Coordinates of C-alpha atoms in Angstrom, one line a residue:
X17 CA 15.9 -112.9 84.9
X18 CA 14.7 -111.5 82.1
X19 CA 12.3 -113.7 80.1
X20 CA 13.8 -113.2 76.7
X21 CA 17.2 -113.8 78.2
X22 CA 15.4 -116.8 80.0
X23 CA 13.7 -118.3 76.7
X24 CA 17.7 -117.9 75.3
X25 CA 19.0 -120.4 78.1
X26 CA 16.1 -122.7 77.9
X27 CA 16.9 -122.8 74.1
X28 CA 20.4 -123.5 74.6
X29 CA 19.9 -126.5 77.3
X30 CA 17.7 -128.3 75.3
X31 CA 20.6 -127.8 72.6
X32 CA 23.2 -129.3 74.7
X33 CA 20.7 -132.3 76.2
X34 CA 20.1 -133.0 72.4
X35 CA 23.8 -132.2 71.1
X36 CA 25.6 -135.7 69.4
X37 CA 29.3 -135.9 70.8
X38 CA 32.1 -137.5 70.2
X39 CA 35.0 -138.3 72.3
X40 CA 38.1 -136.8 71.0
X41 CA 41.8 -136.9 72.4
X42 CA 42.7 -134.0 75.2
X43 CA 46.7 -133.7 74.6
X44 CA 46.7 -130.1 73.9
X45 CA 47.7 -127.3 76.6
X46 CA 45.6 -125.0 76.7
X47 CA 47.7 -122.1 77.8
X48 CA 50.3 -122.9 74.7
X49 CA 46.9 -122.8 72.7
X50 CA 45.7 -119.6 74.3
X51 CA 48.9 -118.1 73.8
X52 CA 49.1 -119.0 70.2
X53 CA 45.2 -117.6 69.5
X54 CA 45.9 -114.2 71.5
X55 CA 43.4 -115.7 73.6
X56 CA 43.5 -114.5 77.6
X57 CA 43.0 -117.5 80.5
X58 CA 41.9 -116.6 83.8
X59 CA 41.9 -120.0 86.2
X60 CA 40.9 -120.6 89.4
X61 CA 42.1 -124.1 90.5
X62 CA 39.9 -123.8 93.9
X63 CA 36.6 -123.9 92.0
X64 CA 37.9 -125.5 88.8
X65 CA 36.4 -122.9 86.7
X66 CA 38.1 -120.5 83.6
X67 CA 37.3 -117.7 81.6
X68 CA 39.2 -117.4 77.9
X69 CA 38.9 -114.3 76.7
X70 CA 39.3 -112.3 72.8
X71 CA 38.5 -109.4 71.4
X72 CA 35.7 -108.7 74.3
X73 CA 34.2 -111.8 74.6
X74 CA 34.1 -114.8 76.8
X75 CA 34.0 -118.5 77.1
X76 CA 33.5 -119.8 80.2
X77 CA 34.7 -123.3 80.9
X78 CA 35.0 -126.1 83.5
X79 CA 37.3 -129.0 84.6
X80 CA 35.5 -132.3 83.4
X81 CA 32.2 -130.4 82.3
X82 CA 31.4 -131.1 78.2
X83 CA 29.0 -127.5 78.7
X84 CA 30.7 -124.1 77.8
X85 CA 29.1 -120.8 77.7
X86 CA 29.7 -118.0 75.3
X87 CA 29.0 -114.6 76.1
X88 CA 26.5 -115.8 79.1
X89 CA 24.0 -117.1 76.7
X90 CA 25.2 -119.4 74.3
X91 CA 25.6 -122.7 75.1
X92 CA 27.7 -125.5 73.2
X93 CA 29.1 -129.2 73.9
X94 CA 32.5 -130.1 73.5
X95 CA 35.0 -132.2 75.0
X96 CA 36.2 -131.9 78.5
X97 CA 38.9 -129.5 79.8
X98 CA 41.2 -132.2 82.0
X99 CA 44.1 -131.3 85.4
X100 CA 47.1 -133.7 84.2
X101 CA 49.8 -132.5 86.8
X102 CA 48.3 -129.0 87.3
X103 CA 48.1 -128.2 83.8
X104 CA 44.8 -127.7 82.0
X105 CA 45.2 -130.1 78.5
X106 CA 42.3 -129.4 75.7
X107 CA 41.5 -131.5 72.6
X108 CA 41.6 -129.9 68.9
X109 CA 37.6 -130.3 69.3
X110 CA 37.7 -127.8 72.2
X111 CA 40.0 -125.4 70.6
X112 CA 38.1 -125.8 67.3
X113 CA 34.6 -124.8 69.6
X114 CA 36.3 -122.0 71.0
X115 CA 37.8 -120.3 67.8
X116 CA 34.5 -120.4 65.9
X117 CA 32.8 -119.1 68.8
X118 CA 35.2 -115.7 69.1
X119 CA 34.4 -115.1 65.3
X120 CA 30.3 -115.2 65.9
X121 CA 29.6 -111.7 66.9
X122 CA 31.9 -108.3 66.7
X123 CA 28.9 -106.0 68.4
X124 CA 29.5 -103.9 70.8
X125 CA 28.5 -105.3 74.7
X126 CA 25.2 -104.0 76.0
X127 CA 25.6 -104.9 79.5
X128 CA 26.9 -102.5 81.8
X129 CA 27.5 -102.7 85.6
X130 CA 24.5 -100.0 87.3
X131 CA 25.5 -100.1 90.5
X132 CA 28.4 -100.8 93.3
X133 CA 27.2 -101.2 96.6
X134 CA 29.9 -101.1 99.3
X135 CA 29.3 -102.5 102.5
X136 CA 31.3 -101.7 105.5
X137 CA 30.8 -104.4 108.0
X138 CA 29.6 -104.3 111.8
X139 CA 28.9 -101.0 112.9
X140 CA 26.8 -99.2 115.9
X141 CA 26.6 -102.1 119.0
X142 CA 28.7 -104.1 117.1
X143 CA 32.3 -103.2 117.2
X144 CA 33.8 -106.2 115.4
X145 CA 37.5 -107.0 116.1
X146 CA 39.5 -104.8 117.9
X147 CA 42.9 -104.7 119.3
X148 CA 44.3 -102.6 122.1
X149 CA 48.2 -101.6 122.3
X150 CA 49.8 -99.0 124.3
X151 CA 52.6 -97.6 121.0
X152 CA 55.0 -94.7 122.2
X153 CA 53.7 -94.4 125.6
X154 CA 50.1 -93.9 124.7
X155 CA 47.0 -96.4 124.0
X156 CA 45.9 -97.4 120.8
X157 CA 42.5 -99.2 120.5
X158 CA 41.5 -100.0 116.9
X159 CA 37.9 -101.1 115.8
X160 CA 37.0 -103.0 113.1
X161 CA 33.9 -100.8 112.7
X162 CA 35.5 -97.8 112.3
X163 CA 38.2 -99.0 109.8
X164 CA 35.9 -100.5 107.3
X165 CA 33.9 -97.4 107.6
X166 CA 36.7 -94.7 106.9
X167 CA 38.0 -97.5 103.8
X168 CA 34.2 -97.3 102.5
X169 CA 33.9 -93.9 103.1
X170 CA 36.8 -93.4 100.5
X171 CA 36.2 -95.9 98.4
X172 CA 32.7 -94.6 97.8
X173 CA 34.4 -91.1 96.6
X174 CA 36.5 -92.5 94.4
X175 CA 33.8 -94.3 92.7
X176 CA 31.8 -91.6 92.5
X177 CA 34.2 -89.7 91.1
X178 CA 35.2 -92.2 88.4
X179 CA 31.4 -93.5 87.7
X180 CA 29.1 -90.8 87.6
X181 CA 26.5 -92.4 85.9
X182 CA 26.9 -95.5 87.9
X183 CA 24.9 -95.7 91.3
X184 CA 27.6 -95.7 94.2
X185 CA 25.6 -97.2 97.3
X186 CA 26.7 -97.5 100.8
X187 CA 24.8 -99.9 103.5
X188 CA 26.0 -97.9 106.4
X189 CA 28.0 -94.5 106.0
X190 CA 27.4 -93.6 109.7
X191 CA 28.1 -96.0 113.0
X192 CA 25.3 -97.9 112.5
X193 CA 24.3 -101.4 112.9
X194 CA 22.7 -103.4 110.2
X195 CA 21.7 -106.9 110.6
X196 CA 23.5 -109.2 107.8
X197 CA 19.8 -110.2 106.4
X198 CA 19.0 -106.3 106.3
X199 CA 22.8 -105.7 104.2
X200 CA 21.8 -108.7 101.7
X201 CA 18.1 -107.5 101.6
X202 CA 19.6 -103.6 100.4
X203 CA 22.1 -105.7 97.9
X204 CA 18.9 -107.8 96.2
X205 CA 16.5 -105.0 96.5
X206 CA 18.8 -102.8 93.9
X207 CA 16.7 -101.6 91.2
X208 CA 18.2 -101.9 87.9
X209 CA 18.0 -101.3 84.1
X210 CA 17.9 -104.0 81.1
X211 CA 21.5 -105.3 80.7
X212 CA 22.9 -104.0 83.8
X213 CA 24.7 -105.9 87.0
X214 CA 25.4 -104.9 90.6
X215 CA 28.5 -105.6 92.4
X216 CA 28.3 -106.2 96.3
X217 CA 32.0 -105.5 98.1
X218 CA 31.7 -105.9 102.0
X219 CA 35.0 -104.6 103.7
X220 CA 35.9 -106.5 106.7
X221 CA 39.5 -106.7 109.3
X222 CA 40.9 -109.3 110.4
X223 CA 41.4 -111.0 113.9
X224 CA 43.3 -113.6 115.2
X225 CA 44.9 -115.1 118.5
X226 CA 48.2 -115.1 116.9
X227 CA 49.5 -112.0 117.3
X228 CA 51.9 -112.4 114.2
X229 CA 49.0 -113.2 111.9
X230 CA 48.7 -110.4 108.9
X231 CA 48.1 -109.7 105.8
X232 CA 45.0 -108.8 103.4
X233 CA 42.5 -111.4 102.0
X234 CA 39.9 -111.6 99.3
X235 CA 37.0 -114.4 99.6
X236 CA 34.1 -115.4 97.6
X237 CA 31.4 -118.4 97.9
X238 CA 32.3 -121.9 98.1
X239 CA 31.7 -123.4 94.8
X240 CA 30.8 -126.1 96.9
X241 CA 28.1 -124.3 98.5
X242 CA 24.5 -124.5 96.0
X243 CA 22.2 -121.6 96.1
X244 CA 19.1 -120.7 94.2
X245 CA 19.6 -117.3 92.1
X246 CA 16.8 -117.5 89.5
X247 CA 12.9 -117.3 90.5
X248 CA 11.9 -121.1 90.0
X249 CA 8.5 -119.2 89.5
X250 CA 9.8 -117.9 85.1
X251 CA 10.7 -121.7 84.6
X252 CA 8.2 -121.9 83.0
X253 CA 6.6 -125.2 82.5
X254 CA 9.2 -127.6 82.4
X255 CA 10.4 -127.3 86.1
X256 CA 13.4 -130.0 85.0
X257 CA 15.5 -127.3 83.5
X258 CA 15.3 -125.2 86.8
X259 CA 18.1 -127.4 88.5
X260 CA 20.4 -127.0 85.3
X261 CA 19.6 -123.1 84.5
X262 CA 20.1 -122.3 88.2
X263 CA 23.4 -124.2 88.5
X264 CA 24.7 -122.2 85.6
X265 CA 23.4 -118.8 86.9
X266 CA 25.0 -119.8 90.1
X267 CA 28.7 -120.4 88.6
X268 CA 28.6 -117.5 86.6
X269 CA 28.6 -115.7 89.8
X270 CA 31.0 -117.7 91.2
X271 CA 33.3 -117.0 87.9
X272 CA 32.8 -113.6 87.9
X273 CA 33.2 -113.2 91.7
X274 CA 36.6 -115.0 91.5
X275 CA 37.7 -112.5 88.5
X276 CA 36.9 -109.5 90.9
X277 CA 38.4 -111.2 93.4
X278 CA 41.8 -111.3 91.3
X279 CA 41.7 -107.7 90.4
X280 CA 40.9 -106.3 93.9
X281 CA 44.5 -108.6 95.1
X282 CA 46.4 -107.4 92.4
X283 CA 45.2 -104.0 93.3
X284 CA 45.8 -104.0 96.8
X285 CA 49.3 -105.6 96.4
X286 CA 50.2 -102.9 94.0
X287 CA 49.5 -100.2 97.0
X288 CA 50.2 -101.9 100.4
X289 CA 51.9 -105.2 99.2
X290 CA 55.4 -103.5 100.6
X291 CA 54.1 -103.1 103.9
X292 CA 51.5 -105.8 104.3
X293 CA 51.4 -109.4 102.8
X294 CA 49.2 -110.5 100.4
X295 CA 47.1 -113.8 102.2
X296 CA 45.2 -115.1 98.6
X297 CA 41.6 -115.5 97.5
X298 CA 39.8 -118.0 99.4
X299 CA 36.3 -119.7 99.6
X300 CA 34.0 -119.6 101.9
X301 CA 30.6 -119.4 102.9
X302 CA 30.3 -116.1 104.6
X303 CA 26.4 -115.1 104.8
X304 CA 26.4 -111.7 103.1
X305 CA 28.0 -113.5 100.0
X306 CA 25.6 -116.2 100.0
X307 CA 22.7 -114.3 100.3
X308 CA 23.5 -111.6 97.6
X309 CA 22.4 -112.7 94.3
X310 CA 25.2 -111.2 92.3
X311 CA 28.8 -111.2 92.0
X312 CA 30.2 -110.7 95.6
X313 CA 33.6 -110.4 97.4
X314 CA 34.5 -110.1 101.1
X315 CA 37.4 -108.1 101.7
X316 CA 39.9 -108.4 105.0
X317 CA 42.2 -105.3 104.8
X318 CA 44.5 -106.4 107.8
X319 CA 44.6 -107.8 111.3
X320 CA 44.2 -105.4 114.4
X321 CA 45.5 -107.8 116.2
X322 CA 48.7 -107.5 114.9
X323 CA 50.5 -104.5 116.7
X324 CA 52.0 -103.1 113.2
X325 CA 48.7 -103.8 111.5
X326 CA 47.0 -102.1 113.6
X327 CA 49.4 -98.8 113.7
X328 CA 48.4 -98.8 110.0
X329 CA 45.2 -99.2 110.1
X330 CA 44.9 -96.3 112.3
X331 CA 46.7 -94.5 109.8
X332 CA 44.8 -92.4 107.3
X333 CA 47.2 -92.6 104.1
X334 CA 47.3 -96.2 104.6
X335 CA 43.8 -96.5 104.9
X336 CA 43.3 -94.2 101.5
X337 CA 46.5 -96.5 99.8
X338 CA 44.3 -99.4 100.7
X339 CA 40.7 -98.1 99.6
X340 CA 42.9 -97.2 96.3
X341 CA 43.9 -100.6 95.6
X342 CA 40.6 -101.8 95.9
X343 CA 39.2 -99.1 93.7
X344 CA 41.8 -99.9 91.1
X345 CA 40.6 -103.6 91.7
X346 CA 36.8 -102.9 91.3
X347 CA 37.8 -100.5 87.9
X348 CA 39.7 -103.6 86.3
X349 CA 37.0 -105.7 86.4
X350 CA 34.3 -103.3 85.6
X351 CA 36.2 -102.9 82.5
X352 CA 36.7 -106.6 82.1
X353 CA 33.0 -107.0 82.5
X354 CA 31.4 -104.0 80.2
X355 CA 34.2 -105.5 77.3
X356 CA 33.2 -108.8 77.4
X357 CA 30.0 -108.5 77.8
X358 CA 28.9 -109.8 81.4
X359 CA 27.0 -112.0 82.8
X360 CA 23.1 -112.6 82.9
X361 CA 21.1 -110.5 85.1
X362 CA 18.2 -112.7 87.4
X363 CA 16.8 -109.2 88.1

């Protein structure tokens, strides 16, 4: 992390230890409110986290925590979002914090995203799933491998295409195997700029011992699941803060992986969703998304153990339909994030 970013957060915990609050009465709902402000809500009820969005800028909130964050650096104390029958209800306090928060700045974002790194799983020795089928007569073996490759192998064009001043990085572009440290280790060792991110998308298939199991997926880390994302090393001397400035390092990520993971759904439903079923975005602890130190997203593009699946995903213009959608998914939120200004980089 940088250390002037770093001096910012320590500033704004030892604000919010030393904040006075009151309690104040949560009745309000905070969509109607949102609605009302021209404020935009994204939710996640698996993590319990939100983002409300204005004029490129972001709060970002949690069920039952007093702390929200304003553009990743500002920190203030309000009341409590609160779940009464699946709704999120607000007091006037909260609504109050956010409005004067969305008039404090009007200057253009500095953070940009520097580089995408795309990493088709498995590879060389290790095949991944597969399924074999014998369709029209003749057999049909499909490999995860090769799948994921041909999807990242597209994917990366399009990028490239798009992003020119962006670094577009593949772990493997060839039939190689990479250990998942070594895919993690090429993800954390990505050298950037002042004020930018990296993105990590790994690009899986699915397999299953139902043969009628389909469908695409999008996962990110277990909000349940506590990393450490910051060097306790820059904590300078008060090593009580590192337990409170890593947590919210670590559920920015999770935020913005669950944002990403929206887009790349939407964007995959809008190009395969009439051929393939959309399965959600889930949480889990897979080890490449753990490991990365960054916003991350494991993709399942299909099952080749499904016999239709599979036909597809031996199928180059559904492959390209489905690299699209995910291209279309990773644009929306790089857009989302160089508008409202990111996140904080640890690098």
């Amino acid at each position: 992390m940088k250390t002037k970013k770093l001096q910012t957060f320590f500033t704004a915990v030892l604000l919010f230890l030393n904040f006075p609050f009151f309690a104040a009465e949560v009745n309000l709902s905070l969509f109607e409110k949102a609605k009302e402000e021209g404020i935009t809500v994204y939710w996640d009820s698996l993590s319990s986290l939100g983002i409300l969005e204005k004029n490129g800028h972001q709060i970002t909130f949690r069920e039952g925590s007093e702390l929200v964050m304003y553009d990743s650096a500002l920190l203030t104390k309000t009341e409590s979002p609160v779940i009464k029958n699946g709704e999120i209800f607000v007091s006037t306090s909260f609504m109050g914090t956010v409005e004067n928060l969305f008039k404090e700045s009007t200057e253009e974002s500095p953070f940009k995203i520097g580089a995408i790194l795309l990493d088709p799983g498995h590879g060389g020795k290790d095949p991944g799933a597969s399924g074999s089928f014998t369709v029209g007569g003749k057999p049909l073996k499909v490999q995860e491998k090769d799948v994921v490759l041909s999807v990242g192998k597209i994917l990366y064009g399009q990028l490239k295409e798009a992003y020119p001043e962006k670094r577009i990085i593949m772990t493997r572009n060839t039939d190689k195997y990479l250990t998942l440290g070594e895919r993690t280790d090429i993800a954390n060792g990505v050298k950037l700029k002042e004020n930018e991110a990296v993105l990590y998308v790994s690009i899986h298939c699915n397999a299953s011992l139902d043969k009628k199991a389909s469908g695409y997926e999008v996962w990110y880390l277990s909000p349940g699941y506590r990393r450490t994302v910051i060097d306790k090393s820059r904590a300078e001397d008060d090593k009580t803060l590192f337990p409170i400035l890593n947590s919210m390092m670590e559920e920015e990520y999770t935020t913005e992986s669950i944002l990403m993971s929206k887009f790349i759904m939407d964007g995959l439903q809008a190009q395969i969703g009439s051929v393939s079923k959309a399965r959600g975005i889930k949480a889990e602890e897979w080890f490449v998304v753990r490991n990365s130190n960054m916003p991350a997203v494991l993709i399942e593009i299909g099952f080749v153990t499904n016999e239709k699946e599979a036909i597809n995903l031996s199928n180059p213009e559904y492959l390209k339909k489905s690299s699209t959608g995910i291209y279309n998914g990773i644009q929306a939120f790089v857009t989302h994030f160089e508008r409202s200004r990111g996140f904080t980089s640890t690098k």
